Amino acid sequence: MTSPSLHPAAGPARRTVMAAAGAAGLAAALTACGSGDDASGTVDTGSGSGGSAQDGAGGTALAKTADIPEGGGKIFKDKGVVVTQPSAGTYKAFSSKCTHQGCAVGSVANGVIVCPCHNSEFSVTDGSVKKGPATQPLPAAKITVSGDEITLA
């Protein structure tokens, strides 16, 4: 005659279950943050007004200065940059990737760059955080302005 085992039946270890639950939660969070809505009229999926890649060290033409509204800006999704004009004749560029969770920013208006995922807001002047949850500024990008053309350096 055999006696019942004092050990429970084999199953997944607690550590395995916790790791799987954590991985599933992380995947869900990343999927939600990566699904930015590009319905805003300020997103430019092209290379600007008649712009194209230039030969040599000049970089890529993004837009004409007239394409960038004063106090606002324009997002160049395919280049990963947002170009702003904080004051008349002053042009700045920043990464279009939000520093909170990596979503693409979605709009630029009224002096701020807005991320649609969690509504972080950044200054068009220096990329600094105006409203969280982001805590780090948008990194600056290099552009050159020659005449009426803005070029990604």
PDB file of C-alpha atoms in Angstrom, residues 34-134:
ATOM      1  CA  GLY A  34       3.467  52.895 -29.908  1.00  0.00           C
ATOM      2  CA  SER A  35       0.100  53.456 -31.505  1.00  0.00           C
ATOM      3  CA  GLY A  36       0.258  57.194 -32.039  1.00  0.00           C
ATOM      4  CA  ASP A  37      -2.542  58.793 -34.016  1.00  0.00           C
ATOM      5  CA  ASP A  38      -1.228  60.719 -36.988  1.00  0.00           C
ATOM      6  CA  ALA A  39      -4.558  62.350 -37.806  1.00  0.00           C
ATOM      7  CA  SER A  40      -3.290  65.814 -36.883  1.00  0.00           C
ATOM      8  CA  GLY A  41      -2.928  68.222 -39.774  1.00  0.00           C
ATOM      9  CA  THR A  42       0.536  69.226 -38.541  1.00  0.00           C
ATOM     10  CA  VAL A  43       2.195  65.911 -39.340  1.00  0.00           C
ATOM     11  CA  ASP A  44       4.208  65.926 -42.558  1.00  0.00           C
ATOM     12  CA  THR A  45       4.870  62.484 -43.939  1.00  0.00           C
ATOM     13  CA  GLY A  46       6.725  63.857 -46.944  1.00  0.00           C
ATOM     14  CA  SER A  47       9.944  65.789 -47.207  1.00  0.00           C
ATOM     15  CA  GLY A  48       8.391  69.258 -47.263  1.00  0.00           C
ATOM     16  CA  SER A  49       7.519  71.647 -50.025  1.00  0.00           C
ATOM     17  CA  GLY A  50       9.239  70.222 -53.047  1.00  0.00           C
ATOM     18  CA  GLY A  51      12.189  69.203 -50.881  1.00  0.00           C
ATOM     19  CA  SER A  52      14.327  66.220 -51.684  1.00  0.00           C
ATOM     20  CA  ALA A  53      17.611  64.747 -50.621  1.00  0.00           C
ATOM     21  CA  GLN A  54      20.443  66.967 -51.705  1.00  0.00           C
ATOM     22  CA  ASP A  55      23.801  65.784 -52.975  1.00  0.00           C
ATOM     23  CA  GLY A  56      26.887  66.378 -50.896  1.00  0.00           C
ATOM     24  CA  ALA A  57      27.194  67.416 -47.260  1.00  0.00           C
ATOM     25  CA  GLY A  58      24.151  69.701 -47.310  1.00  0.00           C
ATOM     26  CA  GLY A  59      21.816  67.142 -45.756  1.00  0.00           C
ATOM     27  CA  THR A  60      18.148  66.638 -46.538  1.00  0.00           C
ATOM     28  CA  ALA A  61      15.855  69.529 -47.456  1.00  0.00           C
ATOM     29  CA  LEU A  62      12.901  69.519 -45.079  1.00  0.00           C
ATOM     30  CA  ALA A  63      10.808  72.577 -45.846  1.00  0.00           C
ATOM     31  CA  LYS A  64      10.644  76.211 -46.784  1.00  0.00           C
ATOM     32  CA  THR A  65      10.731  78.685 -43.911  1.00  0.00           C
ATOM     33  CA  ALA A  66       7.212  79.796 -44.867  1.00  0.00           C
ATOM     34  CA  ASP A  67       5.976  76.236 -44.123  1.00  0.00           C
ATOM     35  CA  ILE A  68       6.790  76.576 -40.402  1.00  0.00           C
ATOM     36  CA  PRO A  69       4.217  78.693 -38.537  1.00  0.00           C
ATOM     37  CA  GLU A  70       5.435  81.252 -35.995  1.00  0.00           C
ATOM     38  CA  GLY A  71       4.789  79.971 -32.454  1.00  0.00           C
ATOM     39  CA  GLY A  72       4.227  76.499 -33.849  1.00  0.00           C
ATOM     40  CA  GLY A  73       6.008  74.008 -36.019  1.00  0.00           C
ATOM     41  CA  LYS A  74       5.810  71.026 -38.303  1.00  0.00           C
ATOM     42  CA  ILE A  75       6.514  67.343 -37.669  1.00  0.00           C
ATOM     43  CA  PHE A  76       8.541  65.394 -40.223  1.00  0.00           C
ATOM     44  CA  LYS A  77       7.581  61.857 -39.262  1.00  0.00           C
ATOM     45  CA  ASP A  78       9.806  60.125 -41.818  1.00  0.00           C
ATOM     46  CA  LYS A  79      12.866  62.084 -40.624  1.00  0.00           C
ATOM     47  CA  GLY A  80      12.096  61.776 -36.895  1.00  0.00           C
ATOM     48  CA  VAL A  81      12.248  65.531 -36.290  1.00  0.00           C
ATOM     49  CA  VAL A  82       9.982  68.431 -35.468  1.00  0.00           C
ATOM     50  CA  VAL A  83      10.954  71.916 -36.675  1.00  0.00           C
ATOM     51  CA  THR A  84       9.613  74.933 -34.812  1.00  0.00           C
ATOM     52  CA  GLN A  85       9.632  78.709 -35.193  1.00  0.00           C
ATOM     53  CA  PRO A  86       9.391  80.059 -31.630  1.00  0.00           C
ATOM     54  CA  SER A  87       9.733  83.660 -32.817  1.00  0.00           C
ATOM     55  CA  ALA A  88       9.850  85.273 -36.240  1.00  0.00           C
ATOM     56  CA  GLY A  89      12.904  84.075 -38.158  1.00  0.00           C
ATOM     57  CA  THR A  90      14.173  81.722 -35.406  1.00  0.00           C
ATOM     58  CA  TYR A  91      14.029  78.015 -36.254  1.00  0.00           C
ATOM     59  CA  LYS A  92      14.694  75.093 -33.902  1.00  0.00           C
ATOM     60  CA  ALA A  93      14.592  71.330 -34.383  1.00  0.00           C
ATOM     61  CA  PHE A  94      14.073  68.469 -31.942  1.00  0.00           C
ATOM     62  CA  SER A  95      13.620  64.722 -32.008  1.00  0.00           C
ATOM     63  CA  SER A  96       9.974  63.845 -32.612  1.00  0.00           C
ATOM     64  CA  LYS A  97      10.241  60.906 -30.178  1.00  0.00           C
ATOM     65  CA  CYS A  98       8.643  61.658 -26.802  1.00  0.00           C
ATOM     66  CA  THR A  99      11.030  61.133 -23.900  1.00  0.00           C
ATOM     67  CA  HIS A 100       8.282  59.592 -21.750  1.00  0.00           C
ATOM     68  CA  GLN A 101       7.736  56.279 -23.538  1.00  0.00           C
ATOM     69  CA  GLY A 102       8.946  56.841 -27.072  1.00  0.00           C
ATOM     70  CA  CYS A 103       5.708  57.737 -28.848  1.00  0.00           C
ATOM     71  CA  ALA A 104       5.905  60.055 -31.839  1.00  0.00           C
ATOM     72  CA  VAL A 105       4.742  63.573 -31.017  1.00  0.00           C
ATOM     73  CA  GLY A 106       1.507  64.415 -32.768  1.00  0.00           C
ATOM     74  CA  SER A 107       0.968  68.157 -32.979  1.00  0.00           C
ATOM     75  CA  VAL A 108       2.585  71.567 -32.593  1.00  0.00           C
ATOM     76  CA  ALA A 109       0.557  74.658 -31.718  1.00  0.00           C
ATOM     77  CA  ASN A 110       0.388  77.560 -29.287  1.00  0.00           C
ATOM     78  CA  GLY A 111       4.045  77.263 -28.304  1.00  0.00           C
ATOM     79  CA  VAL A 112       4.006  73.560 -27.406  1.00  0.00           C
ATOM     80  CA  ILE A 113       4.798  70.212 -28.998  1.00  0.00           C
ATOM     81  CA  VAL A 114       2.247  67.630 -27.824  1.00  0.00           C
ATOM     82  CA  CYS A 115       2.607  63.860 -27.510  1.00  0.00           C
ATOM     83  CA  PRO A 116      -0.768  62.196 -28.132  1.00  0.00           C
ATOM     84  CA  CYS A 117      -0.045  59.096 -26.024  1.00  0.00           C
ATOM     85  CA  HIS A 118      -0.073  60.679 -22.565  1.00  0.00           C
ATOM     86  CA  ASN A 119      -0.353  64.412 -23.364  1.00  0.00           C
ATOM     87  CA  SER A 120       3.183  65.424 -22.449  1.00  0.00           C
ATOM     88  CA  GLU A 121       3.933  68.938 -23.715  1.00  0.00           C
ATOM     89  CA  PHE A 122       7.302  70.379 -24.735  1.00  0.00           C
ATOM     90  CA  SER A 123       8.416  73.953 -25.432  1.00  0.00           C
ATOM     91  CA  VAL A 124       8.860  74.944 -29.098  1.00  0.00           C
ATOM     92  CA  THR A 125      11.732  77.181 -27.952  1.00  0.00           C
ATOM     93  CA  ASP A 126      14.053  74.657 -26.304  1.00  0.00           C
ATOM     94  CA  GLY A 127      12.265  71.288 -26.141  1.00  0.00           C
ATOM     95  CA  SER A 128      11.904  71.511 -22.343  1.00  0.00           C
ATOM     96  CA  VAL A 129       9.011  69.761 -20.604  1.00  0.00           C
ATOM     97  CA  LYS A 130       6.027  72.061 -20.064  1.00  0.00           C
ATOM     98  CA  LYS A 131       3.637  69.322 -18.852  1.00  0.00           C
ATOM     99  CA  GLY A 132       4.354  65.704 -17.868  1.00  0.00           C
ATOM    100  CA  PRO A 133       4.385  62.800 -17.491  1.00  0.00           C
ATOM    101  CA  ALA A 134       7.626  63.258 -19.488  1.00  0.00           C
TER     102      ALA A 134
END
